[in-house]
Amino acid sequence: MTHFADDLKTWRTTRRLSQLALATECGISARHLSFLETGRARPSRGMILRLSETLNMPRPARNRLLVAAGFAPVYPDLKREAVALAPFSQAIDRMLDRHAPYPAVVMDRLWRITQMNKPAEILFSGIGLTVGQSMIQLLLETNVGPEAVENWPEFGHHITMRLRAESAEAGGIAELDQAAELLAHDPTIKAYEPPVPLPPVTPTIFRAGPTRLSLFSTLAQFGSAEEVTLSDLKIELMFPADEETRLFLESLAT
């Protein structure tokens, strides 16, 4: 119970909520919440689910909170090849196939590539990024970032912000925090100052020899996913940010 109490308090402070604010949102008294956080009261399964929903906790964290209080996990954690996930795998396949000739990748919560379409394979083959590898590790453990990304300081600044935001949303992910910290200490990224006024979108400009590709991205997720793996997946769809890039990518399909 102590582990549950500590975890609950940690998540409440992570979300920057007072005991009164969280209790009010959950429809309980601040006194009862205080007893839950000190271990003086035992939560029901329903109370844990209500608290975790209000705190917008990721599905894996909700399962851990349940287990810490002595309950079985509620949210399923299946393999990608499980029959129950077949419709979702088919949907992902369709999104990636239909997005060609533009690149698209699927990543997990640690930015590991779990799937990519053919254009993405062509784009990332030059920097050695394949399915199963982590974008974060590639950027941090090699010098490929400054070499392959023309606007590295600008790109690095935005990636740092994104890593921090995703970690905070998940209640803290050590790998993302470490990556953000390392990027933040890169001298070129540290010296970067955003332009005024800011552009509508900041593209990533890849360069491989004479080829220069300017791309912007949009992220897609399963909004109603209750299964752990699905809830963590992010589908990144890349689009050409200029006419030169559009023509080059479309030429790959001919």
Tab-separated table of C-alpha atoms in Angstrom:
chain	number	residue	atom	x	y	z
A	1	MET	CA	0.000	0.000	0.000
A	2	THR	CA	2.908	2.350	0.673
A	3	HIS	CA	4.056	1.919	-2.922
A	4	PHE	CA	0.562	2.792	-4.159
A	5	ALA	CA	0.400	5.840	-1.884
A	6	ASP	CA	3.801	7.092	-3.064
A	7	ASP	CA	2.934	6.526	-6.728
A	8	LEU	CA	-0.378	8.354	-6.386
A	9	LYS	CA	1.274	11.356	-4.775
A	10	THR	CA	4.016	11.382	-7.412
A	11	TRP	CA	1.486	11.424	-10.235
A	12	ARG	CA	-0.571	14.163	-8.565
A	13	THR	CA	2.496	16.374	-8.188
A	14	THR	CA	3.599	15.537	-11.738
A	15	ARG	CA	0.260	16.830	-12.982
A	16	ARG	CA	0.648	19.878	-10.723
A	17	LEU	CA	-2.612	19.351	-8.900
A	18	SER	CA	-3.279	20.080	-5.260
A	19	GLN	CA	-5.015	17.460	-3.152
A	20	LEU	CA	-8.117	19.645	-3.153
A	21	ALA	CA	-8.102	20.037	-6.959
A	22	LEU	CA	-7.692	16.297	-7.606
A	23	ALA	CA	-10.255	15.362	-4.958
A	24	THR	CA	-12.772	17.781	-6.422
A	25	GLU	CA	-12.241	16.380	-9.932
A	26	CYS	CA	-12.774	12.843	-8.607
A	27	GLY	CA	-15.789	13.719	-6.490
A	28	ILE	CA	-14.194	12.750	-3.173
A	29	SER	CA	-13.094	14.719	-0.124
A	30	ALA	CA	-9.577	16.100	0.176
A	31	ARG	CA	-9.393	14.273	3.514
A	32	HIS	CA	-10.018	10.902	1.848
A	33	LEU	CA	-7.403	11.639	-0.814
A	34	SER	CA	-4.944	12.575	1.913
A	35	PHE	CA	-5.603	9.233	3.613
A	36	LEU	CA	-4.987	7.428	0.290
A	37	GLU	CA	-1.662	9.216	-0.170
A	38	THR	CA	-0.495	8.370	3.348
A	39	GLY	CA	-1.680	4.766	3.278
A	40	ARG	CA	-4.296	5.294	5.969
A	41	ALA	CA	-7.107	4.346	3.574
A	42	ARG	CA	-7.292	1.458	1.118
A	43	PRO	CA	-8.521	2.305	-2.391
A	44	SER	CA	-11.076	0.282	-4.312
A	45	ARG	CA	-10.417	-0.779	-7.896
A	46	GLY	CA	-12.999	1.750	-9.055
A	47	MET	CA	-11.322	4.547	-7.099
A	48	ILE	CA	-7.941	3.747	-8.645
A	49	LEU	CA	-9.428	3.804	-12.140
A	50	ARG	CA	-11.159	7.102	-11.407
A	51	LEU	CA	-7.983	8.677	-10.055
A	52	SER	CA	-5.825	7.421	-12.922
A	53	GLU	CA	-8.355	8.660	-15.484
A	54	THR	CA	-8.461	12.104	-13.882
A	55	LEU	CA	-4.653	12.195	-13.791
A	56	ASN	CA	-4.565	11.157	-17.472
A	57	MET	CA	-2.055	8.431	-16.701
A	58	PRO	CA	-0.741	6.223	-19.518
A	59	ARG	CA	-2.211	2.717	-19.595
A	60	PRO	CA	0.977	0.978	-18.364
A	61	ALA	CA	1.137	3.343	-15.378
A	62	ARG	CA	-2.518	2.651	-14.553
A	63	ASN	CA	-1.802	-1.066	-14.522
A	64	ARG	CA	1.183	-0.521	-12.215
A	65	LEU	CA	-0.956	1.553	-9.848
A	66	LEU	CA	-3.537	-1.235	-9.709
A	67	VAL	CA	-0.888	-3.877	-9.026
A	68	ALA	CA	0.694	-1.696	-6.328
A	69	ALA	CA	-2.671	-1.651	-4.531
A	70	GLY	CA	-3.076	-5.416	-4.812
A	71	PHE	CA	-5.365	-5.596	-7.858
A	72	ALA	CA	-4.903	-7.328	-11.196
A	73	PRO	CA	-4.104	-5.152	-14.240
A	74	VAL	CA	-7.117	-3.968	-16.231
A	75	TYR	CA	-5.543	-2.802	-19.470
A	76	PRO	CA	-4.433	-5.653	-21.774
A	77	ASP	CA	-0.821	-5.877	-22.939
A	78	LEU	CA	-0.776	-7.952	-26.130
A	79	LYS	CA	1.787	-8.814	-28.765
A	80	ARG	CA	1.440	-6.946	-32.063
A	81	GLU	CA	0.658	-10.223	-33.824
A	82	ALA	CA	-2.254	-11.032	-31.476
A	83	VAL	CA	-5.548	-11.772	-33.255
A	84	ALA	CA	-7.337	-9.083	-31.255
A	85	LEU	CA	-4.981	-6.449	-32.688
A	86	ALA	CA	-5.355	-7.559	-36.311
A	87	PRO	CA	-7.812	-4.773	-37.306
A	88	PHE	CA	-5.455	-2.145	-35.893
A	89	SER	CA	-2.412	-3.650	-37.599
A	90	GLN	CA	-4.339	-3.606	-40.861
A	91	ALA	CA	-5.246	0.040	-40.294
A	92	ILE	CA	-1.584	0.905	-39.725
A	93	ASP	CA	-0.554	-1.009	-42.857
A	94	ARG	CA	-3.164	0.882	-44.855
A	95	MET	CA	-2.024	4.274	-43.538
A	96	LEU	CA	1.613	3.566	-44.372
A	97	ASP	CA	0.853	2.136	-47.822
A	98	ARG	CA	-1.540	4.924	-48.789
A	99	HIS	CA	0.889	7.590	-47.575
A	100	ALA	CA	3.471	6.593	-50.194
A	101	PRO	CA	5.313	8.096	-51.988
A	102	TYR	CA	5.824	10.130	-48.818
A	103	PRO	CA	7.711	8.591	-45.848
A	104	ALA	CA	5.856	7.217	-42.818
A	105	VAL	CA	7.087	5.386	-39.723
A	106	VAL	CA	5.581	3.804	-36.615
A	107	MET	CA	7.374	4.327	-33.282
A	108	ASP	CA	6.876	3.139	-29.727
A	109	ARG	CA	7.162	5.279	-26.597
A	110	LEU	CA	10.989	5.073	-26.728
A	111	TRP	CA	11.084	6.199	-30.369
A	112	ARG	CA	11.997	2.718	-31.600
A	113	ILE	CA	10.945	2.148	-35.205
A	114	THR	CA	8.476	-0.733	-35.323
A	115	GLN	CA	7.405	-0.286	-38.933
A	116	MET	CA	8.070	1.958	-41.938
A	117	ASN	CA	6.903	2.228	-45.512
A	118	LYS	CA	9.139	1.946	-48.576
A	119	PRO	CA	9.810	5.687	-48.969
A	120	ALA	CA	10.904	5.837	-45.320
A	121	GLU	CA	13.206	2.859	-45.864
A	122	ILE	CA	14.830	4.706	-48.759
A	123	LEU	CA	15.075	7.969	-46.811
A	124	PHE	CA	16.603	6.460	-43.674
A	125	SER	CA	18.783	3.789	-45.292
A	126	GLY	CA	21.460	6.404	-45.867
A	127	ILE	CA	21.841	7.024	-42.145
A	128	GLY	CA	21.552	3.392	-41.117
A	129	LEU	CA	18.148	3.616	-39.451
A	130	THR	CA	16.125	0.417	-39.772
A	131	VAL	CA	13.160	-1.260	-38.076
A	132	GLY	CA	14.017	-2.124	-34.475
A	133	GLN	CA	16.372	0.794	-33.996
A	134	SER	CA	15.690	3.905	-31.951
A	135	MET	CA	15.791	7.346	-33.526
A	136	ILE	CA	17.047	8.685	-30.204
A	137	GLN	CA	19.985	6.293	-30.011
A	138	LEU	CA	20.955	7.006	-33.596
A	139	LEU	CA	20.967	10.755	-32.978
A	140	LEU	CA	22.862	10.573	-29.698
A	141	GLU	CA	25.325	7.736	-30.250
A	142	THR	CA	26.566	8.774	-33.674
A	143	ASN	CA	27.332	12.016	-35.435
A	144	VAL	CA	24.603	11.365	-37.977
A	145	GLY	CA	22.381	14.198	-36.746
A	146	PRO	CA	24.574	17.165	-37.696
A	147	GLU	CA	25.709	15.335	-40.840
A	148	ALA	CA	22.261	14.348	-42.148
A	149	VAL	CA	20.105	17.246	-40.937
A	150	GLU	CA	20.947	20.543	-42.571
A	151	ASN	CA	19.077	22.644	-39.994
A	152	TRP	CA	20.435	20.648	-37.044
A	153	PRO	CA	20.306	23.433	-34.392
A	154	GLU	CA	16.688	24.226	-35.232
A	155	PHE	CA	15.770	20.537	-35.510
A	156	GLY	CA	17.557	19.681	-32.273
A	157	HIS	CA	15.784	22.478	-30.406
A	158	HIS	CA	12.354	21.211	-31.443
A	159	ILE	CA	13.238	17.560	-30.771
A	160	THR	CA	14.436	18.523	-27.285
A	161	MET	CA	11.113	20.219	-26.561
A	162	ARG	CA	9.201	17.234	-27.915
A	163	LEU	CA	11.181	14.735	-25.841
A	164	ARG	CA	10.532	16.717	-22.685
A	165	ALA	CA	6.833	17.072	-23.443
A	166	GLU	CA	6.363	13.352	-24.137
A	167	SER	CA	8.267	12.398	-20.993
A	168	ALA	CA	6.235	14.777	-18.848
A	169	GLU	CA	2.972	13.485	-20.315
A	170	ALA	CA	3.997	9.925	-19.444
A	171	GLY	CA	5.004	10.868	-15.914
A	172	GLY	CA	8.715	10.668	-16.688
A	173	ILE	CA	10.603	8.403	-19.102
A	174	ALA	CA	14.271	8.164	-18.207
A	175	GLU	CA	15.430	7.476	-21.771
A	176	LEU	CA	13.630	10.541	-23.137
A	177	ASP	CA	14.839	12.758	-20.296
A	178	GLN	CA	18.430	11.634	-20.852
A	179	ALA	CA	18.183	12.278	-24.575
A	180	ALA	CA	16.700	15.746	-24.036
A	181	GLU	CA	19.451	16.598	-21.560
A	182	LEU	CA	22.203	15.540	-23.952
A	183	LEU	CA	20.689	17.447	-26.855
A	184	ALA	CA	20.226	20.543	-24.706
A	185	HIS	CA	23.984	20.579	-24.051
A	186	ASP	CA	24.902	20.428	-27.736
A	187	PRO	CA	26.632	23.806	-28.295
A	188	THR	CA	24.892	24.492	-31.604
A	189	ILE	CA	21.461	23.612	-30.215
A	190	LYS	CA	22.107	25.546	-27.015
A	191	ALA	CA	22.999	28.648	-29.027
A	192	TYR	CA	19.932	28.403	-31.258
A	193	GLU	CA	17.442	31.264	-31.045
A	194	PRO	CA	14.017	30.847	-32.706
A	195	PRO	CA	13.332	33.389	-35.461
A	196	VAL	CA	10.823	36.184	-35.055
A	197	PRO	CA	8.204	35.799	-36.326
A	198	LEU	CA	8.083	31.992	-36.182
A	199	PRO	CA	7.204	30.102	-39.387
A	200	PRO	CA	3.912	28.154	-39.501
A	201	VAL	CA	5.816	24.848	-39.359
A	202	THR	CA	9.466	24.012	-38.801
A	203	PRO	CA	10.561	21.450	-41.417
A	204	THR	CA	13.372	18.939	-41.062
A	205	ILE	CA	15.847	19.333	-43.900
A	206	PHE	CA	17.603	16.058	-44.708
A	207	ARG	CA	20.695	16.114	-46.897
A	208	ALA	CA	22.356	13.091	-48.512
A	209	GLY	CA	24.976	14.135	-51.042
A	210	PRO	CA	23.291	16.358	-53.633
A	211	THR	CA	19.795	15.351	-52.454
A	212	ARG	CA	18.038	17.799	-50.180
A	213	LEU	CA	14.630	16.946	-48.722
A	214	SER	CA	12.547	19.361	-46.676
A	215	LEU	CA	9.818	17.564	-44.702
A	216	PHE	CA	7.275	18.350	-42.023
A	217	SER	CA	5.405	15.762	-39.986
A	218	THR	CA	2.077	15.026	-38.398
A	219	LEU	CA	1.582	12.421	-35.652
A	220	ALA	CA	-1.340	10.007	-35.434
A	221	GLN	CA	-2.365	7.813	-32.488
A	222	PHE	CA	-5.274	5.551	-31.597
A	223	GLY	CA	-7.416	7.906	-29.544
A	224	SER	CA	-9.542	5.248	-27.839
A	225	ALA	CA	-6.863	2.591	-27.346
A	226	GLU	CA	-7.095	0.715	-24.044
A	227	GLU	CA	-4.452	-1.874	-24.945
A	228	VAL	CA	-0.969	-0.971	-23.693
A	229	THR	CA	0.986	-1.420	-26.939
A	230	LEU	CA	-1.536	0.447	-29.085
A	231	SER	CA	-1.767	3.330	-26.634
A	232	ASP	CA	2.003	3.880	-26.917
A	233	LEU	CA	2.296	3.768	-30.715
A	234	LYS	CA	2.843	6.928	-32.740
A	235	ILE	CA	2.485	7.010	-36.513
A	236	GLU	CA	4.588	9.781	-38.021
A	237	LEU	CA	3.480	10.847	-41.488
A	238	MET	CA	5.954	13.049	-43.354
A	239	PHE	CA	5.017	15.517	-46.077
A	240	PRO	CA	7.086	17.586	-48.516
A	241	ALA	CA	7.614	21.158	-47.363
A	242	ASP	CA	8.658	22.417	-50.804
A	243	GLU	CA	8.145	21.637	-54.485
A	244	GLU	CA	11.634	20.194	-54.968
A	245	THR	CA	11.025	17.599	-52.252
A	246	ARG	CA	7.579	16.729	-53.602
A	247	LEU	CA	8.895	16.101	-57.084
A	248	PHE	CA	11.784	13.981	-55.823
A	249	LEU	CA	9.605	11.762	-53.623
A	250	GLU	CA	6.994	11.324	-56.322
A	251	SER	CA	9.697	10.361	-58.807
A	252	LEU	CA	10.558	7.390	-56.585
A	253	ALA	CA	7.133	5.923	-57.289
A	254	THR	CA	7.514	5.996	-61.060
